[in-house]
Every structure is written in C-alpha cells, then in structure tokens.
Short mmCIF file of C-alpha atoms in Angstrom, two decimals:
data_model
loop_
_atom_site.label_atom_id
_atom_site.label_comp_id
_atom_site.label_asym_id
_atom_site.label_seq_id
_atom_site.Cartn_x
_atom_site.Cartn_y
_atom_site.Cartn_z
CA MET G 553 0.00 -0.01 0.01
CA ALA G 554 1.39 3.37 -0.97
CA ARG G 555 1.96 6.13 1.55
CA LEU G 556 0.09 9.41 1.37
CA GLY G 557 2.15 12.27 0.04
CA PRO G 558 1.57 15.96 0.54
CA MET G 559 -0.57 16.34 -2.56
CA GLU G 560 -2.88 13.53 -1.52
CA LEU G 561 -3.31 15.03 1.95
CA VAL G 562 -4.13 18.45 0.41
CA LEU G 563 -6.68 16.80 -1.85
CA ILE G 564 -8.29 14.91 1.02
CA LEU G 565 -8.47 18.07 3.14
CA GLY G 566 -9.94 20.03 0.22
CA ILE G 567 -12.66 17.46 -0.31
CA ALA G 568 -13.41 17.39 3.45
CA LEU G 569 -13.65 21.19 3.41
CA VAL G 570 -16.16 21.12 0.54
CA VAL G 571 -18.23 18.27 2.07
CA PHE G 572 -18.36 19.43 5.69
CA GLY G 573 -17.75 23.15 5.45
CA PRO G 574 -15.27 25.30 7.33
CA LYS G 575 -17.35 25.48 10.51
CA LYS G 576 -17.62 21.70 11.00
CA LEU G 577 -13.99 20.77 10.33
CA PRO G 578 -12.64 21.86 13.73
CA GLU G 579 -15.44 19.96 15.48
CA ILE G 580 -14.70 16.83 13.46
CA GLY G 581 -10.97 17.12 14.14
CA LYS G 582 -11.55 17.51 17.87
CA ALA G 583 -13.89 14.50 17.95
CA MET G 584 -11.37 12.37 16.05
CA GLY G 585 -8.57 13.45 18.39
CA GLN G 586 -10.63 12.53 21.47
CA THR G 587 -11.53 9.17 19.96
CA ILE G 588 -7.90 8.34 19.19
CA LYS G 589 -6.84 9.42 22.70
CA GLN G 590 -9.52 7.25 24.33
CA PHE G 591 -8.55 4.30 22.17
CA LYS G 592 -4.90 4.64 23.15
CA ASP G 593 -5.76 5.03 26.85
CA HIS G 594 -7.90 1.89 26.82
CA ALA G 595 -5.29 -0.04 24.79
CA ASN G 596 -2.62 0.86 27.34
CA LYS G 597 -4.92 -0.06 30.22
CA VAL G 598 -5.66 -3.46 28.70
CA SER G 599 -1.98 -4.13 28.03
CA GLU G 600 -1.03 -3.18 31.61
CA GLU G 601 -3.69 -5.33 33.32
CA PRO G 602 -2.04 -8.73 32.68
CA LEU G 603 1.28 -7.37 33.97
CA GLU G 604 -0.35 -6.21 37.20
CA ASP G 605 -2.03 -9.58 37.63
CA LYS G 606 1.25 -11.46 37.13
CA THR G 607 3.13 -9.27 39.59
CA SER G 608 0.45 -9.67 42.24
CA VAL G 609 0.52 -13.51 41.74
CA LEU G 610 4.29 -13.49 42.06
CA LYS G 611 4.13 -11.43 45.27
CA GLU G 612 1.56 -13.78 46.74
CA GLU G 613 3.72 -16.81 45.87
CA GLU G 614 6.75 -15.19 47.47
CA SER G 615 4.79 -14.45 50.64
CA LEU G 616 3.58 -18.05 50.82
CA ASP G 617 7.11 -19.40 50.34
CA ALA G 618 8.48 -17.24 53.18
#
C-alpha cells in the first residue's frame, strides 16, 4: 500500500472542506482526536492489566514461600 504524500493530503483536506464546510472541520478534528486518545488510553490499560495480575501473583507466591 502506498503512503500518502503531501498532494494527496491536500486533496483529502480540500474534499473534506467542501463536504463538511469550514465550521464543522474543527469539530470533526476535535472529535477524532478525542476518539484516538480514548482508544490509546484503553489499549494501554488493557496491556497493563495482565502485567499487574502477574506481579500480584508472584508477590503472593513469594509471601507463601516465606
């Protein structure tokens, strides 16, 4: 798959400007940014949970061995 160059990005932004209008674009950009941030936060939370579970199990095993 080819990467997007500067001309392609300009074309996409131009089409978005025509379709949504200049007043809606900042709102759409803000909503997309919040969505991406929430997705990353939840992805990090999910990836950290198994690590926390493993460390708590290891600590319990060490306390039982002592």
